[in-house]
Short mmCIF file of C-alpha atoms in Angstrom, two decimals:
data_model
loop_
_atom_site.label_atom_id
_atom_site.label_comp_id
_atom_site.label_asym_id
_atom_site.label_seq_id
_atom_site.Cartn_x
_atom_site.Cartn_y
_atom_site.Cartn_z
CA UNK A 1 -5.56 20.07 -28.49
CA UNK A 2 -5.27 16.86 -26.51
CA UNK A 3 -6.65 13.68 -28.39
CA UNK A 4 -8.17 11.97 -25.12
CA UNK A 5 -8.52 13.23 -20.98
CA UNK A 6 -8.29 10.56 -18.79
CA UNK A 7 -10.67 11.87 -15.83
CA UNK A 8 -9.74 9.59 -13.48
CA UNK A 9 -5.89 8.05 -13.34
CA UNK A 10 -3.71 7.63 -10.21
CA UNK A 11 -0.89 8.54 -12.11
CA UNK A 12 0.68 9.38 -8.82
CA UNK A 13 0.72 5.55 -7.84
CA UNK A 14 2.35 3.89 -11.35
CA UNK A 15 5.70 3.28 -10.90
CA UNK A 16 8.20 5.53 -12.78
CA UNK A 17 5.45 7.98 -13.04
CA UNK A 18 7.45 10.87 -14.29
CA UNK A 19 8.67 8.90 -17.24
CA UNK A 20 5.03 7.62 -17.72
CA UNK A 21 3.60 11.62 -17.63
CA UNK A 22 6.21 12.62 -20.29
CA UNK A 23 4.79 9.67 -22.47
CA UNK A 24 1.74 10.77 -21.99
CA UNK A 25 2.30 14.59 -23.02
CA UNK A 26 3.85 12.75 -26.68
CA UNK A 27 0.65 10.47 -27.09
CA UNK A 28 -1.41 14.29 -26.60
CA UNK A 29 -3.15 12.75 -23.58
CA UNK A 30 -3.82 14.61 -20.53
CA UNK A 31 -4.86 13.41 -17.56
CA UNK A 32 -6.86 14.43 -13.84
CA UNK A 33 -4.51 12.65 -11.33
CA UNK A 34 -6.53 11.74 -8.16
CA UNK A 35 -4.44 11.24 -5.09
CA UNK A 36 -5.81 8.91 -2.07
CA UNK A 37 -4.89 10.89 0.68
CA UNK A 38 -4.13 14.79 1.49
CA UNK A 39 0.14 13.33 2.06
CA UNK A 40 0.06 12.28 -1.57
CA UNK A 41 -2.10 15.00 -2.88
CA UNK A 42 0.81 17.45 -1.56
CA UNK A 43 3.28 14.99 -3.07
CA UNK A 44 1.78 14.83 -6.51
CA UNK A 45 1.63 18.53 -6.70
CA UNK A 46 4.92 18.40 -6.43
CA UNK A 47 5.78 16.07 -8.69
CA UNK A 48 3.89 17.23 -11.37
CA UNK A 49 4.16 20.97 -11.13
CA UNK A 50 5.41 21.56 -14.60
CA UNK A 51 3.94 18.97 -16.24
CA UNK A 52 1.14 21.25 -18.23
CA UNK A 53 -1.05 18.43 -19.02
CA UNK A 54 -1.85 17.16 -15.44
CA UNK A 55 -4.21 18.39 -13.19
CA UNK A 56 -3.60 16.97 -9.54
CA UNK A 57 -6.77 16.77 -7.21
CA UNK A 58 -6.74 17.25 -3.52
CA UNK A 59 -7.88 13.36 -2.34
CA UNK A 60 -9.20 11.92 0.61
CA UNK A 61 -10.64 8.33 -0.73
CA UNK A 62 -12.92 6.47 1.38
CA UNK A 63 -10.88 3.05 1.18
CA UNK A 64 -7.95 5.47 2.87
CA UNK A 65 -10.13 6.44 5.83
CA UNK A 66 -9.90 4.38 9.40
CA UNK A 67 -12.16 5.18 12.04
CA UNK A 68 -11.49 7.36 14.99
CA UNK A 69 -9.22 10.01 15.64
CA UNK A 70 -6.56 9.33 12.46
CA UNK A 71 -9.27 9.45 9.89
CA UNK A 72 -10.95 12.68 11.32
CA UNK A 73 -6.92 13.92 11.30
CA UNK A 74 -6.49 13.09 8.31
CA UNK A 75 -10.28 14.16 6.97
CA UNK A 76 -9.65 17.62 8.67
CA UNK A 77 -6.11 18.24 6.77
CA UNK A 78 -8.33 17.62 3.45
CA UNK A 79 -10.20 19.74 3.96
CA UNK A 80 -8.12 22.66 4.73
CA UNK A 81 -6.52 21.50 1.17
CA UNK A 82 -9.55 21.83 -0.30
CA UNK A 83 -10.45 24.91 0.77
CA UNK A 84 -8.30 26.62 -2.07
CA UNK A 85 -8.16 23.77 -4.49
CA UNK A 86 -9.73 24.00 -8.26
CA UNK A 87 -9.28 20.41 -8.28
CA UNK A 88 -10.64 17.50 -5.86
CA UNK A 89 -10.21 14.03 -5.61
CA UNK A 90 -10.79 11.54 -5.16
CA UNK A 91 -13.02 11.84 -2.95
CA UNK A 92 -16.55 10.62 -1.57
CA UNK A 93 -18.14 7.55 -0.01
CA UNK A 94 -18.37 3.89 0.53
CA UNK A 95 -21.22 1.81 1.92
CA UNK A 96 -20.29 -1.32 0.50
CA UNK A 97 -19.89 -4.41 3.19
CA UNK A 98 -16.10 -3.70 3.16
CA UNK A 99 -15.96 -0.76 4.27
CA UNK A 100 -18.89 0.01 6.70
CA UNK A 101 -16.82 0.26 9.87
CA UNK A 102 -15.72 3.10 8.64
CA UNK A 103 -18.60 5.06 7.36
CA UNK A 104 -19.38 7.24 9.78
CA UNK A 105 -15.94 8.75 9.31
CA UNK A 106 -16.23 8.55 5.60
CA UNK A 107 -19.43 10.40 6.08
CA UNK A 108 -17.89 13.35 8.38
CA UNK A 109 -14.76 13.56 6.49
CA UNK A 110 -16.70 14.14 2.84
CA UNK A 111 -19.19 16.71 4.96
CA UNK A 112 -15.65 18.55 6.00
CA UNK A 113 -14.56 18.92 2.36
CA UNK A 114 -17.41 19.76 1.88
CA UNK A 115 -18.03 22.08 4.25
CA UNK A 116 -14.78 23.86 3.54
CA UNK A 117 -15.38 23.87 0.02
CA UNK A 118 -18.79 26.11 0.57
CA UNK A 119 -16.61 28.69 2.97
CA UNK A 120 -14.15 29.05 0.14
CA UNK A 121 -16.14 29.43 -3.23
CA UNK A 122 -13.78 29.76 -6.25
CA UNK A 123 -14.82 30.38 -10.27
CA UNK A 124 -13.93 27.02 -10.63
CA UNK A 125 -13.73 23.87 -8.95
CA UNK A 126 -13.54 20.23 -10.59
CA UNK A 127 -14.43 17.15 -8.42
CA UNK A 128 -14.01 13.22 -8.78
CA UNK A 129 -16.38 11.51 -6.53
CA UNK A 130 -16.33 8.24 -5.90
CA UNK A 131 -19.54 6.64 -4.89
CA UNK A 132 -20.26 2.81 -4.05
CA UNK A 133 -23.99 2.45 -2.63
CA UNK A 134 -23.99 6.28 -1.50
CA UNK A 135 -24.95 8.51 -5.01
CA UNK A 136 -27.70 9.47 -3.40
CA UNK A 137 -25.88 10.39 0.01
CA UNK A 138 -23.53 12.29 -1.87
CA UNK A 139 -25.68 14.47 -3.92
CA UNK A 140 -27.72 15.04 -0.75
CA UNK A 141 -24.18 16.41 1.13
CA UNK A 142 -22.94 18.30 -2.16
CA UNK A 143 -26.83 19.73 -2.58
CA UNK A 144 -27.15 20.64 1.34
CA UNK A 145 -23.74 22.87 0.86
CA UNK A 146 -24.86 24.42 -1.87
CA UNK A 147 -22.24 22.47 -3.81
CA UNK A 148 -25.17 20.46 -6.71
CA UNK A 149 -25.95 24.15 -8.47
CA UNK A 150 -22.99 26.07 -7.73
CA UNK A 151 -22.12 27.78 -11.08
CA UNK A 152 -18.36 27.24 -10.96
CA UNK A 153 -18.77 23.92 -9.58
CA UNK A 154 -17.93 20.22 -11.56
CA UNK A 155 -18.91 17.33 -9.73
CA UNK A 156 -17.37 14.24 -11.82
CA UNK A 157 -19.14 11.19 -10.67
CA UNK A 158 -16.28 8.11 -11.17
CA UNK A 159 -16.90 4.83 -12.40
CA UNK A 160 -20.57 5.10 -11.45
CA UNK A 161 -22.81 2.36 -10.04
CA UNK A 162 -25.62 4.46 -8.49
CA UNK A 163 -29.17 3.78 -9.51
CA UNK A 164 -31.12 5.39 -12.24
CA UNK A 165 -32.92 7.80 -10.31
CA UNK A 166 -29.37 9.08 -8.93
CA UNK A 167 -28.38 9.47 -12.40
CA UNK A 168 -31.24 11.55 -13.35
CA UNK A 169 -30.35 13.73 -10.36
CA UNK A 170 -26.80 13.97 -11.76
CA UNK A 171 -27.84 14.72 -15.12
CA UNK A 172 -30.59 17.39 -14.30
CA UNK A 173 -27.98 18.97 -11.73
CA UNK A 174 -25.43 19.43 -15.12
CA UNK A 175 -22.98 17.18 -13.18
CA UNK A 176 -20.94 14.38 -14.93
CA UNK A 177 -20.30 10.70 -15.40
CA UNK A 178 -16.61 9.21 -16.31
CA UNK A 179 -16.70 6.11 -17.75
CA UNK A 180 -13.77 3.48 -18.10
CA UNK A 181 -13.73 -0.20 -19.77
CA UNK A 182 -14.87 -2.29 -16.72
CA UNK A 183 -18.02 -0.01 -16.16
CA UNK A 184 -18.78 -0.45 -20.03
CA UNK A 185 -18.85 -4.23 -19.96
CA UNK A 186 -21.90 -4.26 -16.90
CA UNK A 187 -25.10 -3.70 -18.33
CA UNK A 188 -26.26 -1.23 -15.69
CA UNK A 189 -23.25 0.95 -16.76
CA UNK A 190 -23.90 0.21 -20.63
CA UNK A 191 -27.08 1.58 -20.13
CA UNK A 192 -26.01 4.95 -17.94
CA UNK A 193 -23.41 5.37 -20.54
CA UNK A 194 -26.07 5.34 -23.70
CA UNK A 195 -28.40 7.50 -21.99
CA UNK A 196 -26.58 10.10 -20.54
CA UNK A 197 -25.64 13.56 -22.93
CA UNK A 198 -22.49 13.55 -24.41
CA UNK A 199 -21.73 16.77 -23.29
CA UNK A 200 -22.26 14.95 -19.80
CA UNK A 201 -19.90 12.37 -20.37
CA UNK A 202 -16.09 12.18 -19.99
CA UNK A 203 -13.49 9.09 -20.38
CA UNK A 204 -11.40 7.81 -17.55
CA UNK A 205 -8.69 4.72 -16.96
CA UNK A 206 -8.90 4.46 -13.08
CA UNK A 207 -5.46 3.49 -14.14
CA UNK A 208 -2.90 1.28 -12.86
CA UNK A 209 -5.10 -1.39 -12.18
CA UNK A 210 -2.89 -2.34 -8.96
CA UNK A 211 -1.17 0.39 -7.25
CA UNK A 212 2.61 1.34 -7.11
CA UNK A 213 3.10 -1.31 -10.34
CA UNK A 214 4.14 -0.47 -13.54
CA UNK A 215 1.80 0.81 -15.97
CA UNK A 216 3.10 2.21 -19.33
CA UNK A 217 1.48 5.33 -21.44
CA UNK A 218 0.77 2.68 -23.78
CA UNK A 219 -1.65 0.81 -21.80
CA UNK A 220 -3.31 3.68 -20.24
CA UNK A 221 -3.78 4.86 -24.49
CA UNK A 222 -5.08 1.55 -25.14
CA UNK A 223 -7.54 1.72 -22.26
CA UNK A 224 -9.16 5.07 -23.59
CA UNK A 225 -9.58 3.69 -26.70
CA UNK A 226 -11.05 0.35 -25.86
CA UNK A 227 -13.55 2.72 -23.75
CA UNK A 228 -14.19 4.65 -26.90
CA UNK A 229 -14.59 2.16 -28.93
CA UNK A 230 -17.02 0.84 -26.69
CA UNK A 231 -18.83 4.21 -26.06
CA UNK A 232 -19.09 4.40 -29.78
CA UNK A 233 -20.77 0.81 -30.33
CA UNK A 234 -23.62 1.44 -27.34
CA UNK A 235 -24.33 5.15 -28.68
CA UNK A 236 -24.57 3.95 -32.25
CA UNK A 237 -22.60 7.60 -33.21
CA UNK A 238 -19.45 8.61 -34.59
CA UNK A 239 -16.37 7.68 -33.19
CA UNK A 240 -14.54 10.99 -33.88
CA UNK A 241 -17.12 12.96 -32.62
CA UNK A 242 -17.38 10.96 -28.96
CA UNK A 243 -13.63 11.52 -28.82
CA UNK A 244 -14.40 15.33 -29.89
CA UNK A 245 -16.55 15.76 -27.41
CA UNK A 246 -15.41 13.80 -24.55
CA UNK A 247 -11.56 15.90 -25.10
CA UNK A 248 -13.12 19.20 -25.41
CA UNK A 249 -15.09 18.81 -22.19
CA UNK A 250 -11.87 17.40 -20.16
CA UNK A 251 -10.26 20.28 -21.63
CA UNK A 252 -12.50 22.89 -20.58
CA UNK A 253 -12.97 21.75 -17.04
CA UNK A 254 -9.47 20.85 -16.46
CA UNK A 255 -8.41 24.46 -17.71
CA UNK A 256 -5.80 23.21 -20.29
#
């Protein structure tokens, strides 16, 4: 059994990532590597292939999408990935100031993968959304395709920010939070953090903290257990049973 699951990690983008994966296998941590765009998804696939303790999303992140033709391009080959994919992300929307030129193309590529995602149900399907000012925009597009009760379905929302009436949505839908150190120090996330089920809950690095740098197995460890240790002070329960817990439920829905 794995000790931790990081949920969220571009392992993909750390430098000498190979060498940082088999680290990772030795310190019994497994990880949900979420690609940027469909080019790298394909490319981390790759990569990672026989690595048994990565799972490697299909991802199409909002920050990654330009308006006009290349972002519907590039929002179309997503979701054709998709379509057959257990595992998605990241993935979602943006409606932060920095990124508004581009929403409407956010918003049409995410209702693609979407889309595609409804045509082609599977058993099983694990998704890491991000969501900056949108929670409620995305669990309207997941819940209009069907995608919010789907049995087989896992949405994961990353790092999240939304408000507390999205998180009651999330949380009466059976979907999931993952929560890293930076989240845990903002009161807001504290809060979503102490209230949510732990069977709700799952651990992520959002590791490296600049992309393409280097980023040892060490550091992303330490990161997990910082989280934990924070999860455990705000919950006021046992460590070893938030680390239980959080592993067993990265376990099951990564398939490990």
């Amino acid at each position: 059994m794995y000790r931790f699951v990081d949920m969220h990690c571009h392992l993909d983008r750390i430098a000498h990532a190979t060498q940082v994966a088999a680290a990772l296998q030795e310190q019994d941590i497994a990880v949900f590597c979420t690609p940027v765009t469909p080019e790298e998804s394909l490319c981390a696939q790759h990569q990672f292939e026989h690595e048994l303790h990565i799972r490697v999303g299909v991802g199409m992140h909002p920050w990654w999408i330009e308006a006009g033709k290349k972002g519907e391009n590039l929002a179309r080959i997503a979701g054709q990935l998709a379509a057959t994919s257990p595992f998605v992300g990241e993935i979602g929307l943006d409606a932060g100031p920095a990124h508004l030129a581009s929403y409407d193309t956010q918003l049409s590529a995410f209702c693609s993968i979407c889309e595609a995602m409804h045509a082609h149900p599977l058993s099983h399907r694990v998704l890491s959304i991000h969501a900056v000012k949108a929670a409620h925009l995305v669990l309207d597009t997941l819940e209009h395709y069907g995608l919010l009760s789907h049995a087989g379905l896992a949405p994961i929302f990353h790092w999240f920010s939304g408000t507390s009436d999205d998180l009651v949505r999330i949380r009466r839908a059976g979907a999931y939070i993952s929560v890293n150190k930076r989240m845990l120090v903002t009161k807001r996330g504290r809060e979503y953090a102490r209230v949510m089920p732990l069977s709700q809950l799952l651990l992520e690095t959002d590791a490296p903290p600049q992309l393409d740098k280097a980023y040892a197995a060490k550091d992303i460890q330490a990161d997990l257990e910082t989280a934990l240790d924070m999860l455990t002070d705000l919950r006021q329960e046992p460590r070893a049973r938030i680390e239980r817990q959080t592993s067993e439920t990265g376990i099951m829905l990564l398939q490990l």
